[in-house]
Amino acid sequence: QHEPGGLPVPFFGRPAATGTAAARLARATGAPVVPAFLPREGAGFQLEVGEVVDLAWTGDRAQDVQRATERLSAEVEVAVRRWPEQWLWLHRRWKTPSRPSAMLAGGFSAPLGESTQAEPR
């Protein structure tokens, strides 16, 4: 997400660097996107399949990818709200630049007073 090509999109009220592969692939192929999640249930898992996500393409590639990425990120947020105890993210999800152009250039700044120094590994 934090590499050039990722976009800042809203995630739990804050811009978060987000990969665009799903949006770009859907736009390039016209394939429908169906959110699916596999939350733990008891000793197993339960497949949860959503409805086809409406991704209206306008012909403006950058705008289409931005809007589709926002829409797909919102689907992930819904799932996290539904099963918050099952969400795990292993890197700084909100390590997002203050400007989209900075992200595309590979420069990142810490939001809301977070340190810009590297975290321990």
PDB file of C-alpha atoms in Angstrom, residues 3-121:
ATOM      1  CA  GLU A   3       4.550   2.082  -2.495  1.00  0.00           C
ATOM      2  CA  PRO A   4       4.078   4.358  -5.496  1.00  0.00           C
ATOM      3  CA  GLY A   5       0.715   3.576  -7.059  1.00  0.00           C
ATOM      4  CA  GLY A   6      -1.147   3.246  -3.766  1.00  0.00           C
ATOM      5  CA  LEU A   7      -3.778   5.874  -3.087  1.00  0.00           C
ATOM      6  CA  PRO A   8      -4.913   7.568   0.113  1.00  0.00           C
ATOM      7  CA  VAL A   9      -8.567   6.669   0.647  1.00  0.00           C
ATOM      8  CA  PRO A  10     -10.781   7.050   3.712  1.00  0.00           C
ATOM      9  CA  PHE A  11     -10.571   4.135   6.148  1.00  0.00           C
ATOM     10  CA  PHE A  12     -12.226   4.598   9.533  1.00  0.00           C
ATOM     11  CA  GLY A  13     -12.284   8.348   9.016  1.00  0.00           C
ATOM     12  CA  ARG A  14      -8.639   8.847   8.113  1.00  0.00           C
ATOM     13  CA  PRO A  15      -6.771   8.651   4.809  1.00  0.00           C
ATOM     14  CA  ALA A  16      -4.984   5.332   4.539  1.00  0.00           C
ATOM     15  CA  ALA A  17      -2.603   4.173   1.823  1.00  0.00           C
ATOM     16  CA  THR A  18      -4.486   1.574  -0.196  1.00  0.00           C
ATOM     17  CA  GLY A  19      -3.482  -0.702  -3.047  1.00  0.00           C
ATOM     18  CA  THR A  20      -5.298  -0.196  -6.347  1.00  0.00           C
ATOM     19  CA  ALA A  21      -4.851  -3.609  -7.991  1.00  0.00           C
ATOM     20  CA  ALA A  22      -8.467  -4.760  -7.546  1.00  0.00           C
ATOM     21  CA  ALA A  23      -9.841  -1.501  -8.969  1.00  0.00           C
ATOM     22  CA  ARG A  24      -7.407  -1.485 -11.893  1.00  0.00           C
ATOM     23  CA  LEU A  25      -8.088  -5.130 -12.714  1.00  0.00           C
ATOM     24  CA  ALA A  26     -11.873  -4.657 -12.575  1.00  0.00           C
ATOM     25  CA  ARG A  27     -11.653  -1.591 -14.798  1.00  0.00           C
ATOM     26  CA  ALA A  28      -9.350  -3.264 -17.314  1.00  0.00           C
ATOM     27  CA  THR A  29     -11.389  -6.458 -17.604  1.00  0.00           C
ATOM     28  CA  GLY A  30     -14.917  -5.317 -16.830  1.00  0.00           C
ATOM     29  CA  ALA A  31     -15.118  -8.156 -14.304  1.00  0.00           C
ATOM     30  CA  PRO A  32     -17.606  -7.692 -11.474  1.00  0.00           C
ATOM     31  CA  VAL A  33     -16.200  -7.306  -7.972  1.00  0.00           C
ATOM     32  CA  VAL A  34     -17.860  -9.308  -5.213  1.00  0.00           C
ATOM     33  CA  PRO A  35     -16.637  -8.796  -1.633  1.00  0.00           C
ATOM     34  CA  ALA A  36     -16.035 -12.037   0.224  1.00  0.00           C
ATOM     35  CA  PHE A  37     -14.746 -12.568   3.742  1.00  0.00           C
ATOM     36  CA  LEU A  38     -13.939 -15.683   5.735  1.00  0.00           C
ATOM     37  CA  PRO A  39     -14.515 -14.914   9.432  1.00  0.00           C
ATOM     38  CA  ARG A  40     -13.829 -17.532  12.077  1.00  0.00           C
ATOM     39  CA  GLU A  41     -16.951 -19.183  13.457  1.00  0.00           C
ATOM     40  CA  GLY A  42     -16.525 -21.664  16.274  1.00  0.00           C
ATOM     41  CA  ALA A  43     -13.831 -24.141  15.299  1.00  0.00           C
ATOM     42  CA  GLY A  44     -14.156 -23.304  11.593  1.00  0.00           C
ATOM     43  CA  PHE A  45     -14.908 -20.526   9.166  1.00  0.00           C
ATOM     44  CA  GLN A  46     -18.019 -19.161   7.493  1.00  0.00           C
ATOM     45  CA  LEU A  47     -17.778 -17.794   3.947  1.00  0.00           C
ATOM     46  CA  GLU A  48     -19.605 -14.457   3.713  1.00  0.00           C
ATOM     47  CA  VAL A  49     -20.223 -13.286   0.148  1.00  0.00           C
ATOM     48  CA  GLY A  50     -21.639  -9.830  -0.509  1.00  0.00           C
ATOM     49  CA  GLU A  51     -23.414  -8.308  -3.475  1.00  0.00           C
ATOM     50  CA  VAL A  52     -21.642  -7.166  -6.622  1.00  0.00           C
ATOM     51  CA  VAL A  53     -20.082  -3.763  -5.908  1.00  0.00           C
ATOM     52  CA  ASP A  54     -21.347  -1.089  -8.283  1.00  0.00           C
ATOM     53  CA  LEU A  55     -18.242   0.449  -9.847  1.00  0.00           C
ATOM     54  CA  ALA A  56     -19.432   2.940 -12.432  1.00  0.00           C
ATOM     55  CA  TRP A  57     -16.671   3.645 -14.942  1.00  0.00           C
ATOM     56  CA  THR A  58     -16.548   7.162 -16.392  1.00  0.00           C
ATOM     57  CA  GLY A  59     -13.679   6.828 -18.851  1.00  0.00           C
ATOM     58  CA  ASP A  60     -11.348   8.915 -16.676  1.00  0.00           C
ATOM     59  CA  ARG A  61      -8.815   6.290 -15.569  1.00  0.00           C
ATOM     60  CA  ALA A  62      -7.427   8.144 -12.544  1.00  0.00           C
ATOM     61  CA  GLN A  63     -10.855   9.128 -11.272  1.00  0.00           C
ATOM     62  CA  ASP A  64     -12.264   5.634 -11.883  1.00  0.00           C
ATOM     63  CA  VAL A  65      -9.442   3.937  -9.980  1.00  0.00           C
ATOM     64  CA  GLN A  66      -9.681   6.431  -7.100  1.00  0.00           C
ATOM     65  CA  ARG A  67     -13.460   6.002  -6.718  1.00  0.00           C
ATOM     66  CA  ALA A  68     -13.357   2.225  -7.082  1.00  0.00           C
ATOM     67  CA  THR A  69     -10.534   1.949  -4.526  1.00  0.00           C
ATOM     68  CA  GLU A  70     -12.549   4.093  -2.117  1.00  0.00           C
ATOM     69  CA  ARG A  71     -15.631   1.916  -2.645  1.00  0.00           C
ATOM     70  CA  LEU A  72     -13.729  -1.337  -2.145  1.00  0.00           C
ATOM     71  CA  SER A  73     -11.977   0.008   0.941  1.00  0.00           C
ATOM     72  CA  ALA A  74     -15.416   0.860   2.351  1.00  0.00           C
ATOM     73  CA  GLU A  75     -16.389  -2.814   1.930  1.00  0.00           C
ATOM     74  CA  VAL A  76     -13.374  -3.841   4.005  1.00  0.00           C
ATOM     75  CA  GLU A  77     -14.333  -1.287   6.653  1.00  0.00           C
ATOM     76  CA  VAL A  78     -17.840  -2.810   6.840  1.00  0.00           C
ATOM     77  CA  ALA A  79     -16.324  -6.246   7.432  1.00  0.00           C
ATOM     78  CA  VAL A  80     -13.962  -4.949  10.116  1.00  0.00           C
ATOM     79  CA  ARG A  81     -16.887  -3.279  11.882  1.00  0.00           C
ATOM     80  CA  ARG A  82     -18.843  -6.525  11.681  1.00  0.00           C
ATOM     81  CA  TRP A  83     -15.985  -8.693  13.047  1.00  0.00           C
ATOM     82  CA  PRO A  84     -13.621  -6.264  14.818  1.00  0.00           C
ATOM     83  CA  GLU A  85     -12.076  -8.957  16.991  1.00  0.00           C
ATOM     84  CA  GLN A  86     -10.854 -10.720  13.850  1.00  0.00           C
ATOM     85  CA  TRP A  87      -9.097  -7.796  12.191  1.00  0.00           C
ATOM     86  CA  LEU A  88      -5.305  -7.866  12.173  1.00  0.00           C
ATOM     87  CA  TRP A  89      -3.072  -5.497  10.248  1.00  0.00           C
ATOM     88  CA  LEU A  90       0.666  -5.995  10.519  1.00  0.00           C
ATOM     89  CA  HIS A  91       1.920  -2.589   9.414  1.00  0.00           C
ATOM     90  CA  ARG A  92       1.082   1.046  10.097  1.00  0.00           C
ATOM     91  CA  ARG A  93      -2.221   1.227   8.163  1.00  0.00           C
ATOM     92  CA  TRP A  94      -2.434   5.009   8.412  1.00  0.00           C
ATOM     93  CA  LYS A  95       1.145   5.826   7.421  1.00  0.00           C
ATOM     94  CA  THR A  96      -0.175   8.043   4.666  1.00  0.00           C
ATOM     95  CA  PRO A  97       1.219  11.152   3.009  1.00  0.00           C
ATOM     96  CA  SER A  98      -0.548  14.444   3.449  1.00  0.00           C
ATOM     97  CA  ARG A  99      -0.963  14.758  -0.338  1.00  0.00           C
ATOM     98  CA  PRO A 100      -1.733  12.109  -2.975  1.00  0.00           C
ATOM     99  CA  SER A 101       1.079  13.502  -5.132  1.00  0.00           C
ATOM    100  CA  ALA A 102       3.547  12.753  -2.335  1.00  0.00           C
ATOM    101  CA  MET A 103       2.377   9.141  -2.266  1.00  0.00           C
ATOM    102  CA  LEU A 104       2.828   8.763  -5.992  1.00  0.00           C
ATOM    103  CA  ALA A 105       6.333  10.149  -5.614  1.00  0.00           C
ATOM    104  CA  GLY A 106       7.026   7.661  -2.816  1.00  0.00           C
ATOM    105  CA  GLY A 107       7.236  10.245  -0.026  1.00  0.00           C
ATOM    106  CA  PHE A 108       5.301   9.583   3.153  1.00  0.00           C
ATOM    107  CA  SER A 109       4.520  11.691   6.181  1.00  0.00           C
ATOM    108  CA  ALA A 110       2.922  10.607   9.425  1.00  0.00           C
ATOM    109  CA  PRO A 111      -0.683  11.706  10.024  1.00  0.00           C
ATOM    110  CA  LEU A 112      -2.035  13.299  13.175  1.00  0.00           C
ATOM    111  CA  GLY A 113       1.181  13.764  15.069  1.00  0.00           C
ATOM    112  CA  GLU A 114       2.644  10.283  14.593  1.00  0.00           C
ATOM    113  CA  SER A 115       6.412   9.996  14.380  1.00  0.00           C
ATOM    114  CA  THR A 116       8.003   9.798  10.952  1.00  0.00           C
ATOM    115  CA  GLN A 117      10.871   7.731  12.360  1.00  0.00           C
ATOM    116  CA  ALA A 118      11.061   4.088  11.429  1.00  0.00           C
ATOM    117  CA  GLU A 119       9.310   1.666  13.733  1.00  0.00           C
ATOM    118  CA  PRO A 120      11.343  -1.166  15.295  1.00  0.00           C
ATOM    119  CA  ARG A 121      11.177  -4.420  13.352  1.00  0.00           C
TER     120      ARG A 121
END
